[in-house]
Coordinates of C-alpha atoms in Angstrom, one line a residue:
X771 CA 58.4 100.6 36.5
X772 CA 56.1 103.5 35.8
X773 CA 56.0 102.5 32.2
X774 CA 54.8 99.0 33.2
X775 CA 52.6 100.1 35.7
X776 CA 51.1 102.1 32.2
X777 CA 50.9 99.4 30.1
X778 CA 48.9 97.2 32.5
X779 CA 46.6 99.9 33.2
X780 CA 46.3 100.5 29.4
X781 CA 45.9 96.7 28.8
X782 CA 43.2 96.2 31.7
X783 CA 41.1 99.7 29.4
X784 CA 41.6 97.4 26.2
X785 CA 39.9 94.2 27.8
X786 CA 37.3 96.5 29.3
X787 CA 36.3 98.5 25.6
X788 CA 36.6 94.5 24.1
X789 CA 33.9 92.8 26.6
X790 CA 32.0 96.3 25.9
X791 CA 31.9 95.6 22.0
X792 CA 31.1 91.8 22.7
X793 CA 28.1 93.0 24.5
X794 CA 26.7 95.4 21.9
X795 CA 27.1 93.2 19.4
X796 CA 25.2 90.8 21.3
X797 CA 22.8 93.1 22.0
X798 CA 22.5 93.6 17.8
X799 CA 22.3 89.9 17.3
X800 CA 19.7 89.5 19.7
X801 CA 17.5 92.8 18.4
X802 CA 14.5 90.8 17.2
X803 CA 14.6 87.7 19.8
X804 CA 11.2 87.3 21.8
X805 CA 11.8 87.9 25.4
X806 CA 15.6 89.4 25.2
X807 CA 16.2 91.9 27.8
X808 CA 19.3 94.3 26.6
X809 CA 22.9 93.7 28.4
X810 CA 25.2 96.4 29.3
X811 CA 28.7 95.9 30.8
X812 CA 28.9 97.7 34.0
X813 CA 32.8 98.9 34.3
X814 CA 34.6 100.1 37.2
X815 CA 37.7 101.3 38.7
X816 CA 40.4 98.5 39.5
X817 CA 41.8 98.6 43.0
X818 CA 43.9 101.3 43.4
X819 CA 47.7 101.3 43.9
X820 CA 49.3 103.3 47.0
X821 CA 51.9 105.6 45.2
X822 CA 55.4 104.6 46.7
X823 CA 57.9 107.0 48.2
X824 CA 54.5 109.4 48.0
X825 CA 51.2 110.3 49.1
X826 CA 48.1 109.5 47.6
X827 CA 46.7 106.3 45.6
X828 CA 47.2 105.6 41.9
X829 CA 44.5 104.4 39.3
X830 CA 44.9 100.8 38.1
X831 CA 43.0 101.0 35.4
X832 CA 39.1 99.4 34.8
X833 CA 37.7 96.5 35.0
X834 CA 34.1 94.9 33.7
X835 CA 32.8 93.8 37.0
X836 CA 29.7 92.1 35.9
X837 CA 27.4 91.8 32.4
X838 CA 24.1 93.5 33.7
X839 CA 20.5 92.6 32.3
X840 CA 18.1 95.9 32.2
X841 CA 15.1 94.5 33.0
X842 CA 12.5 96.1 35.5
X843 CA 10.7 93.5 37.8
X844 CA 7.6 95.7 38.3
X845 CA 6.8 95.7 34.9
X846 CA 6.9 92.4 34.3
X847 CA 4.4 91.5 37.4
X848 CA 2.2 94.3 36.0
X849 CA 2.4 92.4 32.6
X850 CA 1.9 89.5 33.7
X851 CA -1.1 90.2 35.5
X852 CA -3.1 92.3 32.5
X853 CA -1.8 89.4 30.4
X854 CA -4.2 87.4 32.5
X855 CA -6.8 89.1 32.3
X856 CA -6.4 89.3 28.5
X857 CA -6.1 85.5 28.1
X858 CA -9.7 85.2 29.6
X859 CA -11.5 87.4 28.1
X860 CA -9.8 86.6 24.7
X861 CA -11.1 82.4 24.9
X862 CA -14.5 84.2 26.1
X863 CA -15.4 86.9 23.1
X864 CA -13.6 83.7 20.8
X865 CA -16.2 81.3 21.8
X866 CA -19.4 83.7 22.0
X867 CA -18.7 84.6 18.7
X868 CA -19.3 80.9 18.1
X869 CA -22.8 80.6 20.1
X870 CA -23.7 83.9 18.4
X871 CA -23.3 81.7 15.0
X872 CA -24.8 78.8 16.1
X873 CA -28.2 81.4 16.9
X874 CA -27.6 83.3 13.7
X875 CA -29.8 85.8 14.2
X876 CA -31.0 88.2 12.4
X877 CA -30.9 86.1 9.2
X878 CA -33.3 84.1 7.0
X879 CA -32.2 80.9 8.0
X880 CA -32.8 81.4 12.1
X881 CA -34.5 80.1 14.6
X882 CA -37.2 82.7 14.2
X883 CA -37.4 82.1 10.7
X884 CA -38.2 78.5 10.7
X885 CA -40.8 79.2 13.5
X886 CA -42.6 81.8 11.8
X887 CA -42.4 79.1 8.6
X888 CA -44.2 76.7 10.5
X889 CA -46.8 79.3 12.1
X890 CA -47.8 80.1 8.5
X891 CA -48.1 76.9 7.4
X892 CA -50.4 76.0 10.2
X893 CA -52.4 79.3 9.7
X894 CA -52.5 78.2 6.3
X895 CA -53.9 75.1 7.0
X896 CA -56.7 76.8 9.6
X897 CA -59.0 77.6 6.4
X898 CA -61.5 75.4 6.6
X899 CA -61.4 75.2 2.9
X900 CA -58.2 74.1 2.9
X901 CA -58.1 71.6 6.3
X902 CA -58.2 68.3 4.0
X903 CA -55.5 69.5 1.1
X904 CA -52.6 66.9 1.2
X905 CA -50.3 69.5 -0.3
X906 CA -50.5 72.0 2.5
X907 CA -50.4 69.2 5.4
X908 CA -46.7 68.4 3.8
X909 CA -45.8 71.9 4.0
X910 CA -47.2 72.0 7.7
X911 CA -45.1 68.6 8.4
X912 CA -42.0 69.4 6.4
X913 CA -42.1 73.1 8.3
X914 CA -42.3 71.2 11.6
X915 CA -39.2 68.5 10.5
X916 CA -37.1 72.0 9.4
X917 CA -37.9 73.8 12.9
X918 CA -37.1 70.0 14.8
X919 CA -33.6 69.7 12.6
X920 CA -33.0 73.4 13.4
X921 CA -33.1 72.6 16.8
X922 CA -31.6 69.4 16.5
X923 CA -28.6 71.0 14.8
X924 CA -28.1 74.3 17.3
X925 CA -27.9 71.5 20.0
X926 CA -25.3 69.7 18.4
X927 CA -23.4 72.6 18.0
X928 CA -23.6 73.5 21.1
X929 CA -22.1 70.2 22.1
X930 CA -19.2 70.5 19.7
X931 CA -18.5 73.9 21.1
X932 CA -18.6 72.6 24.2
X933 CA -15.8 69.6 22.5
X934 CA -14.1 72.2 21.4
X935 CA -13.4 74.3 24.7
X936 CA -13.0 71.0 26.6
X937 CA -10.2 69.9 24.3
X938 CA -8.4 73.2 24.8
X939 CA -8.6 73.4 28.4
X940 CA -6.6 69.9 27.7
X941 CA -4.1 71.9 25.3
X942 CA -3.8 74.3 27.8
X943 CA -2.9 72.0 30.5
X944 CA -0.3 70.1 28.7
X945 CA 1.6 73.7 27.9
X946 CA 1.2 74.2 31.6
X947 CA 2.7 70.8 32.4
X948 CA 5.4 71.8 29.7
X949 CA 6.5 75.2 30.9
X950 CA 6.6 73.9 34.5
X951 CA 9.4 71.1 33.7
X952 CA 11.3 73.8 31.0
X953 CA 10.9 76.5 34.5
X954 CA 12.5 74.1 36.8
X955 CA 15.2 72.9 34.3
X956 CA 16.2 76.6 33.6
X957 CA 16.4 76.9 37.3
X958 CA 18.9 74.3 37.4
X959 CA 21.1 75.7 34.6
X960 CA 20.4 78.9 36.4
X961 CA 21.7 78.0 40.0
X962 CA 24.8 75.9 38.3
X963 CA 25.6 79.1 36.1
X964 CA 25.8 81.9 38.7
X965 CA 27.6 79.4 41.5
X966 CA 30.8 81.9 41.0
X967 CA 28.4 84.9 41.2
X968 CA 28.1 85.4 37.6
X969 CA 24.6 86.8 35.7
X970 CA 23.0 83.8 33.5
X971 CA 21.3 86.7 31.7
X972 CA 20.3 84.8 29.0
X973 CA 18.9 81.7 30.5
X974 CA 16.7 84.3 33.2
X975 CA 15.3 85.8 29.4
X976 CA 14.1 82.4 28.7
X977 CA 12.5 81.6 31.5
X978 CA 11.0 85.3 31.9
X979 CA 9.5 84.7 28.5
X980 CA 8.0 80.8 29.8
X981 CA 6.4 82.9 32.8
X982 CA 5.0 85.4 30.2
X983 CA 3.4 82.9 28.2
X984 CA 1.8 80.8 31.4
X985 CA 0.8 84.2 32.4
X986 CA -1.8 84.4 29.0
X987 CA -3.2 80.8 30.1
X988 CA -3.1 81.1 34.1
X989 CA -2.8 83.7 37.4
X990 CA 0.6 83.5 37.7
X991 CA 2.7 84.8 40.8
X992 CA 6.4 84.2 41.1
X993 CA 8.9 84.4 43.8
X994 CA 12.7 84.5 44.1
X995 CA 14.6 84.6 47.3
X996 CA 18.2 86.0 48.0
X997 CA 19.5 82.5 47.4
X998 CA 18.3 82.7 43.8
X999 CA 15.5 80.4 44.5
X1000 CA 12.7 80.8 42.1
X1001 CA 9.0 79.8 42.5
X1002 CA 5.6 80.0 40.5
X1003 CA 2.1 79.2 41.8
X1004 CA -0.3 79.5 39.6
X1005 CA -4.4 79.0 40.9
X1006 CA -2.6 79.8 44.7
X1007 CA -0.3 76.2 44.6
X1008 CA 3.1 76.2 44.0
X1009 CA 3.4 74.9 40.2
X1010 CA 7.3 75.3 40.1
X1011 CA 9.5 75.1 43.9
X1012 CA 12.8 75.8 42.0
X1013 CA 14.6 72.6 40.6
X1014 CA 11.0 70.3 41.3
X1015 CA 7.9 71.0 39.7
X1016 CA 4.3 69.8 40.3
X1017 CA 2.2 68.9 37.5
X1018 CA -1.5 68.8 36.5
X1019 CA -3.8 65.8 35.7
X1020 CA -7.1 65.6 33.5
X1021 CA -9.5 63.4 34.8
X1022 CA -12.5 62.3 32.6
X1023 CA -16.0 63.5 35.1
X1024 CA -17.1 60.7 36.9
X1025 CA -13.7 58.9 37.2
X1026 CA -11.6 58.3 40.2
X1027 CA -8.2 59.8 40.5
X1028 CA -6.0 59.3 43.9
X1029 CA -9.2 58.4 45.7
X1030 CA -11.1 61.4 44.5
X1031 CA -14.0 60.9 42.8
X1032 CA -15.1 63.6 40.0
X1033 CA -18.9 64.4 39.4
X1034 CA -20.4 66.0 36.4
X1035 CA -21.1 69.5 36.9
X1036 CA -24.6 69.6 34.1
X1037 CA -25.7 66.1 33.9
X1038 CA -28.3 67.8 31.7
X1039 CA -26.5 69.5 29.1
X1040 CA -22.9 67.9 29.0
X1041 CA -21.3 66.4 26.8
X1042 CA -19.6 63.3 27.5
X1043 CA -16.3 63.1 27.7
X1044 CA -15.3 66.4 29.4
X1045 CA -12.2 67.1 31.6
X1046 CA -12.0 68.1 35.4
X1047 CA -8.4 69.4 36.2
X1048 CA -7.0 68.3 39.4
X1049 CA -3.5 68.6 40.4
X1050 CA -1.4 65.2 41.2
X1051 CA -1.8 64.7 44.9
X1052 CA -5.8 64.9 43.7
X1053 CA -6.5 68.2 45.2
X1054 CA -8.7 70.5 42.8
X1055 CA -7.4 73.2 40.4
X1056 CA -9.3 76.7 40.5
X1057 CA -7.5 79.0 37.6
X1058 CA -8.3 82.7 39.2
X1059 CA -7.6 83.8 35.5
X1060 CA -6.0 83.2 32.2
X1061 CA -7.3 81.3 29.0
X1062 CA -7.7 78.2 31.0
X1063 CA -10.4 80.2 33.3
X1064 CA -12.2 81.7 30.0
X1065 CA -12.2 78.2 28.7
X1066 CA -14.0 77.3 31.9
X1067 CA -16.6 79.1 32.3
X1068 CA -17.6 78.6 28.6
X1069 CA -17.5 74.7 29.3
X1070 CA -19.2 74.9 32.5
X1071 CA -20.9 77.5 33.9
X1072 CA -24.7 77.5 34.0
X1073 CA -25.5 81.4 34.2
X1074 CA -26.7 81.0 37.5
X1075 CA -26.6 84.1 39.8
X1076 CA -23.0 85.9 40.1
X1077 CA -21.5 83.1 37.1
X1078 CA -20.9 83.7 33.6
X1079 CA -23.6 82.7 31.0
X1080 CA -21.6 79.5 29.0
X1081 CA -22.7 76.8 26.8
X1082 CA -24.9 75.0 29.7
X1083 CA -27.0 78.0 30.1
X1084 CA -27.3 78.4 26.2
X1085 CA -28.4 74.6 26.9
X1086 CA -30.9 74.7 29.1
X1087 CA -32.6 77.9 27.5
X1088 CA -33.0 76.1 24.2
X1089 CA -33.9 72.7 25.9
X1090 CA -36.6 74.9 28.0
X1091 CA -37.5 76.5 24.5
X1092 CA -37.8 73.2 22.7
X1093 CA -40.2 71.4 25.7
X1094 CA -42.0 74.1 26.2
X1095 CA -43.2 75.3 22.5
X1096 CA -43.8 71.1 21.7
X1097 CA -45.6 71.0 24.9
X1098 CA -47.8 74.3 23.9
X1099 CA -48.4 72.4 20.7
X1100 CA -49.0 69.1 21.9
X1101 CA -51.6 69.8 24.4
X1102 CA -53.7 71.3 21.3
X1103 CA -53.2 68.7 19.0
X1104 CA -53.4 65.5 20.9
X1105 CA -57.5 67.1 22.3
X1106 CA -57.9 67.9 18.2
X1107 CA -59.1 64.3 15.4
X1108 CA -57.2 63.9 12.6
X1109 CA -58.9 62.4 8.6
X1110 CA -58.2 59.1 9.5
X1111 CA -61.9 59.2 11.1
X1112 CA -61.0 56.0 13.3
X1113 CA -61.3 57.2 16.7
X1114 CA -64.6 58.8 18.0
X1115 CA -63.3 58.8 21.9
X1116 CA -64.1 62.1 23.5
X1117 CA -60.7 64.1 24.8
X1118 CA -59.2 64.2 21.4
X1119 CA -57.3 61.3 19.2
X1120 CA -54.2 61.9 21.9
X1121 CA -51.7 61.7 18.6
X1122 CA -48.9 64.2 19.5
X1123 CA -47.8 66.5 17.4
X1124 CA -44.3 66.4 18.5
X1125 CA -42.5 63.4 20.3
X1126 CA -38.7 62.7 21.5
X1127 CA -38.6 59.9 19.2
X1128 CA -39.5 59.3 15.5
X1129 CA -39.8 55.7 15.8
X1130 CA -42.3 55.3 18.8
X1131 CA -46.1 55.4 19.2
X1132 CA -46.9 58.7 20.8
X1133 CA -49.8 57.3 22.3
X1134 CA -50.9 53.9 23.9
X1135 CA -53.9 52.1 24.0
X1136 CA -56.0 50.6 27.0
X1137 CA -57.8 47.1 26.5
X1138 CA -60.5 48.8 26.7
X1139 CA -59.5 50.7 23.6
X1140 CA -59.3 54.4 25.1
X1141 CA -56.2 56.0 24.1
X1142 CA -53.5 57.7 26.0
X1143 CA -50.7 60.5 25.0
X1144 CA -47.8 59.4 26.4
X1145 CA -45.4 61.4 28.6
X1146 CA -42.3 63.2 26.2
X1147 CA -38.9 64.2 27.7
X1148 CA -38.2 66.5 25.1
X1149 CA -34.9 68.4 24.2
X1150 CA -33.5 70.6 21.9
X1151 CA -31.5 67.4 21.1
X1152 CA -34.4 65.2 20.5
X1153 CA -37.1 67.0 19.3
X1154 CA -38.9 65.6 16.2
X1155 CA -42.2 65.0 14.7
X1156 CA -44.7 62.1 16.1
X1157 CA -44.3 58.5 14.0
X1158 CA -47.7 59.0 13.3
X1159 CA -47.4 62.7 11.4
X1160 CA -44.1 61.2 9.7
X1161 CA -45.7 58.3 8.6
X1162 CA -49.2 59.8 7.4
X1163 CA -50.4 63.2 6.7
X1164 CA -53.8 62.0 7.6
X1165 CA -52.3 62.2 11.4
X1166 CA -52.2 65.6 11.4
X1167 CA -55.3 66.4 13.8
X1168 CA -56.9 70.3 13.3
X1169 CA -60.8 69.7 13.9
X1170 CA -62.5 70.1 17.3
X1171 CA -64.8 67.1 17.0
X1172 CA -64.7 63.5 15.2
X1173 CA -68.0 64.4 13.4
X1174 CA -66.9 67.6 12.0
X1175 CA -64.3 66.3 9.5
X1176 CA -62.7 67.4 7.4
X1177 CA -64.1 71.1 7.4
X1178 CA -63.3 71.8 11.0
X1179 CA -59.9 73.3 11.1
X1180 CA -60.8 75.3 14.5
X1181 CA -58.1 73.3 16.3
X1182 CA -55.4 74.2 13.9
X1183 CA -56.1 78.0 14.2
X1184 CA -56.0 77.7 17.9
X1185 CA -52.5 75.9 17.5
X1186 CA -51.6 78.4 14.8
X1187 CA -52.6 81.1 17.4
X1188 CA -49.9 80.4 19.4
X1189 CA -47.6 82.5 17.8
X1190 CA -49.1 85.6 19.8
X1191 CA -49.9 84.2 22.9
X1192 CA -47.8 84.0 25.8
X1193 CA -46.4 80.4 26.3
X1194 CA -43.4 81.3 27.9
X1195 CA -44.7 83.2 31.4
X1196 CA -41.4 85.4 31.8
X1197 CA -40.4 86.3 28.3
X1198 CA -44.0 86.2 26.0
X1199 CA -44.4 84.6 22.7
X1200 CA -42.1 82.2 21.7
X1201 CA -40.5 84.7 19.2
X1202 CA -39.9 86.8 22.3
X1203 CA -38.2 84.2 24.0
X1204 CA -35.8 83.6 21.4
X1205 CA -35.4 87.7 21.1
X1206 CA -34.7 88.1 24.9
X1207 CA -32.2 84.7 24.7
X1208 CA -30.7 86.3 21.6
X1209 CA -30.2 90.1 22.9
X1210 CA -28.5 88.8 26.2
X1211 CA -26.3 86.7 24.0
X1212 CA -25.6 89.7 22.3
X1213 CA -24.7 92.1 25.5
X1214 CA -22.2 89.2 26.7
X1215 CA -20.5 89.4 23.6
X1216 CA -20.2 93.0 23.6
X1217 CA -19.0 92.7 27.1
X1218 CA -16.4 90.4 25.9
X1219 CA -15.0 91.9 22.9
X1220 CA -15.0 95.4 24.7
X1221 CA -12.9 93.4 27.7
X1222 CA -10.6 91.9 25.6
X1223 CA -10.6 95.2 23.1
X1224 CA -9.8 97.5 27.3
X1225 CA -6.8 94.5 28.1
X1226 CA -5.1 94.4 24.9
X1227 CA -4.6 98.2 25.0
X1228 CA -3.4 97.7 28.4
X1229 CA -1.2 94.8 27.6
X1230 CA 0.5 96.6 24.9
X1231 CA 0.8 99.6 27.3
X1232 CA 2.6 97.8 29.3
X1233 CA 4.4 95.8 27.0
X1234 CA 5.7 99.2 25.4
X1235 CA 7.0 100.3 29.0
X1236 CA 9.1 97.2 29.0
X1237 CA 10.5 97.7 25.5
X1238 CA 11.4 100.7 26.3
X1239 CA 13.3 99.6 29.4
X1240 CA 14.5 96.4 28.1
X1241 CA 14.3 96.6 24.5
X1242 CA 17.3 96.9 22.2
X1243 CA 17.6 100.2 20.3
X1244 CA 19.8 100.1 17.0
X1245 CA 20.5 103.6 17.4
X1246 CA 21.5 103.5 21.0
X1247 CA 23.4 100.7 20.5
X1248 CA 25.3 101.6 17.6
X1249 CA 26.5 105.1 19.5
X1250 CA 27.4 102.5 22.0
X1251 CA 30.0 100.9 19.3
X1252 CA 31.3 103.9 18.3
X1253 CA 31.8 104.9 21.6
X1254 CA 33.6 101.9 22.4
X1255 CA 35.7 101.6 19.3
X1256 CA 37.3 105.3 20.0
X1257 CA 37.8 104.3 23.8
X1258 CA 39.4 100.7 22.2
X1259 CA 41.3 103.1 20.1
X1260 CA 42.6 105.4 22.2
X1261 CA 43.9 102.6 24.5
X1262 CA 45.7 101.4 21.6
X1263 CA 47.3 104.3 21.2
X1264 CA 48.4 104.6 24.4
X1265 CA 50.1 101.2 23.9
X1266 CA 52.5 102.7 21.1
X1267 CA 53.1 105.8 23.1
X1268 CA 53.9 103.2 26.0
X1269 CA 56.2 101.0 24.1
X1270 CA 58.1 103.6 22.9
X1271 CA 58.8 105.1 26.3
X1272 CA 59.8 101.8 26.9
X1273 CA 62.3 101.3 24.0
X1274 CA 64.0 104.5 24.8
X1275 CA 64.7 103.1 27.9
X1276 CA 65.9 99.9 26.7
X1277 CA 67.4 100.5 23.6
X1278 CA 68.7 104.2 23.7
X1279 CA 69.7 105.3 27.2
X1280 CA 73.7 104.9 27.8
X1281 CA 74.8 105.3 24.7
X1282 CA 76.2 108.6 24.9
X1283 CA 80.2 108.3 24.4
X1284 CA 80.4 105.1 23.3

């Protein structure tokens, strides 16, 4: 009986070196699979027999008692959260980098450069000599249409950045939407899989890898309980509650969702169109982090104090630019007379110099046939030349007095002289202003790249750390096979040396005599 005893224990050591093998070669297979956490078979002693007509207890052999994933949980929470931080800052130094174009300073074809173009052709125009000479009014009026479209331009940029991060905060909340509903579904397989107390190692490697990638685009916390329950929240609400899930919505501003009305955040400066993200039941979302957050605070925030500086403060500064420069230059030129010589009224023929739209009188006149600048609500946006100037070079008003014409030119330098003077009280010139705009630009993008530059060494850090705990070496797991091939071996053996004990005992005992 000793014999059989043998060959079951033997038998029990060739399953055990078999599921071994199956799980190193698994662990090949899956070598360069995203998000695989390596497998090991955990083996230990079979129950032990009580030796009969003796003392003691004898060995039954071993047995695989359960298929273990390596994986260390602190890791992945430490991952997860430097991921998150990596996520922002990456959409943030992606989409400065894009503002930093639209300014594209230093450069021959800026902002500054079309100002100064324009200062020197109105300096140019200042000499007396010169006040009357058609050719060098179109340079001044074509100057003045290049700095408008320049303007014009920068603000439409700015509104198809502003496009652009809206309709990836909408990319990013469908792949939320998607990874909750795969989460919850694995969760199901999950529970149904380990009923009998088995491991569903590779089903936990997927979803692990979901929570790693809603980790780049959101704060992410998760939470399993001893049942095997597993939940994520994500901006402090519960996105996943095991086999349910809750989802997120996109409401266009100023819609009604579930009774909740949405209002825009920068009536001013947004574009139309954008997204506020609530979640079903109509309560707000508020991303702590991720891609989603960068994408944010690009959109929306206004720079005001303790917020990030995003398109709407960009906005404001080159709407604040554009109204105050026109204004500078308006207030000159409309007191100024132009060549046309048909308006003698004291206070100036009130033409303006620069208007919010191409098509209208900038002035109006009373019966009485006193003219009147009108009131401009000028943006970067709208900014353009008067009808007047567009229409007629004539328009263009540089002398001090109706009876001086066309020699006087005083009212030109004094427009022309702008360029030194301080029109903008906090910052200086106007090319200061767009120096001080264009150096804080600068530092945010520093920031940014030298934030997302700090978490990508960390991520990989971290990442590493996991590799190394859950990665599959080829090395380590080839000296696995080979270990497990001798052991299978060996156990083979044993099988011969057992069967032919055995035989001997069948085949050739009482014999002897015959």
């Amino acid at each position: 009986m000793s014999s059989f005893t043998g060959l079951n224990i033997v038998v029990k050591g060739l399953y055990a070196q078999q599921r071994a093998l199956d799980v190193t070669g698994h662990n090949i297979a899956n070598v360069n699979t995203e998000g695989y956490a390596r497998q090991r078979a955990v083996m230990e002693t079979a129950k032990p027999m009580q030796v009969l007509g003796g003392r003691g207890m004898l060995g039954s052999g071993v047995e695989v008692q359960q298929i273990q994933r390596i994986r260390n949980t602190f890791l992945d929470v430490k991952f997860w959260g430097e991921n998150t931080v990596l996520g922002e800052w990456s959409s943030k130094s992606q989409f400065l980098t894009e503002i930093e174009m639209v300014f594209n300073e230093p450069s021959d074809a800026g902002l500054n450069s079309v100002i100064n173009s324009f200062f020197s052709a109105l300096q140019d125009l200042s000499n007396g000599e010169r006040a009357s000479d058609l050719t060098v009014r179109e340079t001044v009026r074509q100057t003045a249409i290049a700095f408008t479209n320049c303007l014009n331009d920068m603000a439409a940029r700015f509104e198809k950045i502003q496009t652009d991060a809206n309709f990836a905060v909408e990319t990013k909340v469908n792949e939320i939407n998607s990874y909750a509903q795969q989460i919850s579904e694995l969760n199901r397989q999950i529970m149904r899989y380990e009923l009998d107390g088995s491991n569903a190692n590779d089903l936990r490697d997927r979803r692990d890898l979901l929570v790693d990638k809603l980790s780049s685009i959101v704060d992410v916390k998760t939470f399993e309980d001893s049942d095997g329950r597993f939940r994520v929240s994500i901006g402090g609400r519960l996105l996943v509650n095991h086999v349910s899930y809750n989802q997120l919505v996109l409401v266009e501003r100023g819609d009604t969702y579930n009774g909740k009305a949405t209002q825009v955040k920068n009536p001013d400066v947004d574009a139309g169109g954008l997204y506020e993200i609530l979640w079903d039941d109509g309560v707000d979302f508020n991303p702590k982090g991720g891609e989603l957050r960068g994408l944010l605070d690009i959109r929306d925030s206004d720079g005001s104090p303790g917020t990030f500086k995003g398109v709407p403060y960009y906005m404001r500064q080159l709407n604040h630019f554009a109204k105050t420069f026109a204004e500078a230059i308006n207030e000159i030129h409309k007191t100024a007379y132009d060549l046309m010589g048909d308006y003698t009224e004291a206070g100036g023929c009130q033409i303006l110099f620069f208007t919010h739209d191409v098509t209208a009188d900038s002035y109006t006149t009373d019966p009485n046939g006193i003219r009147t600048a009108i009131t401009t609500d000028i943006t970067a946006k709208n900014i353009t030349i008067s009808k007047e100037i567009f229409e007629d070079l004539n328009h263009i008003a540089v002398a001090a007095s109706w009876d001086t014409i066309p020699g006087d030119a005083s009212k030109g330098l004094e427009m022309a002289g702008l360029r030194h003077q301080n029109v903008f009280p906090v910052y200086g010139t106007p090319e200061d202003f767009t120096k001080s705009l264009i150096a804080a630009l600068g530092v945010d993008g520093q920031e940014a790249v030298r934030m997302r530059d700090n978490q990508e060494i960390l991520v990989n850090q971290t990442n590493m750390l996991r590799t190394s705990t859950s990665g599959v070496s080829i090395d380590e797991e080839m000296a696995n096979m080979v270990k497990f091939q001798h052991s299978y071996n060996a156990a083979a053996r044993l099988i011969t040396a057992m069967d032919e004990m055995i035989d001997m005992l069948v085949n050739r005992m009482g014999l002897v005599g015959r």
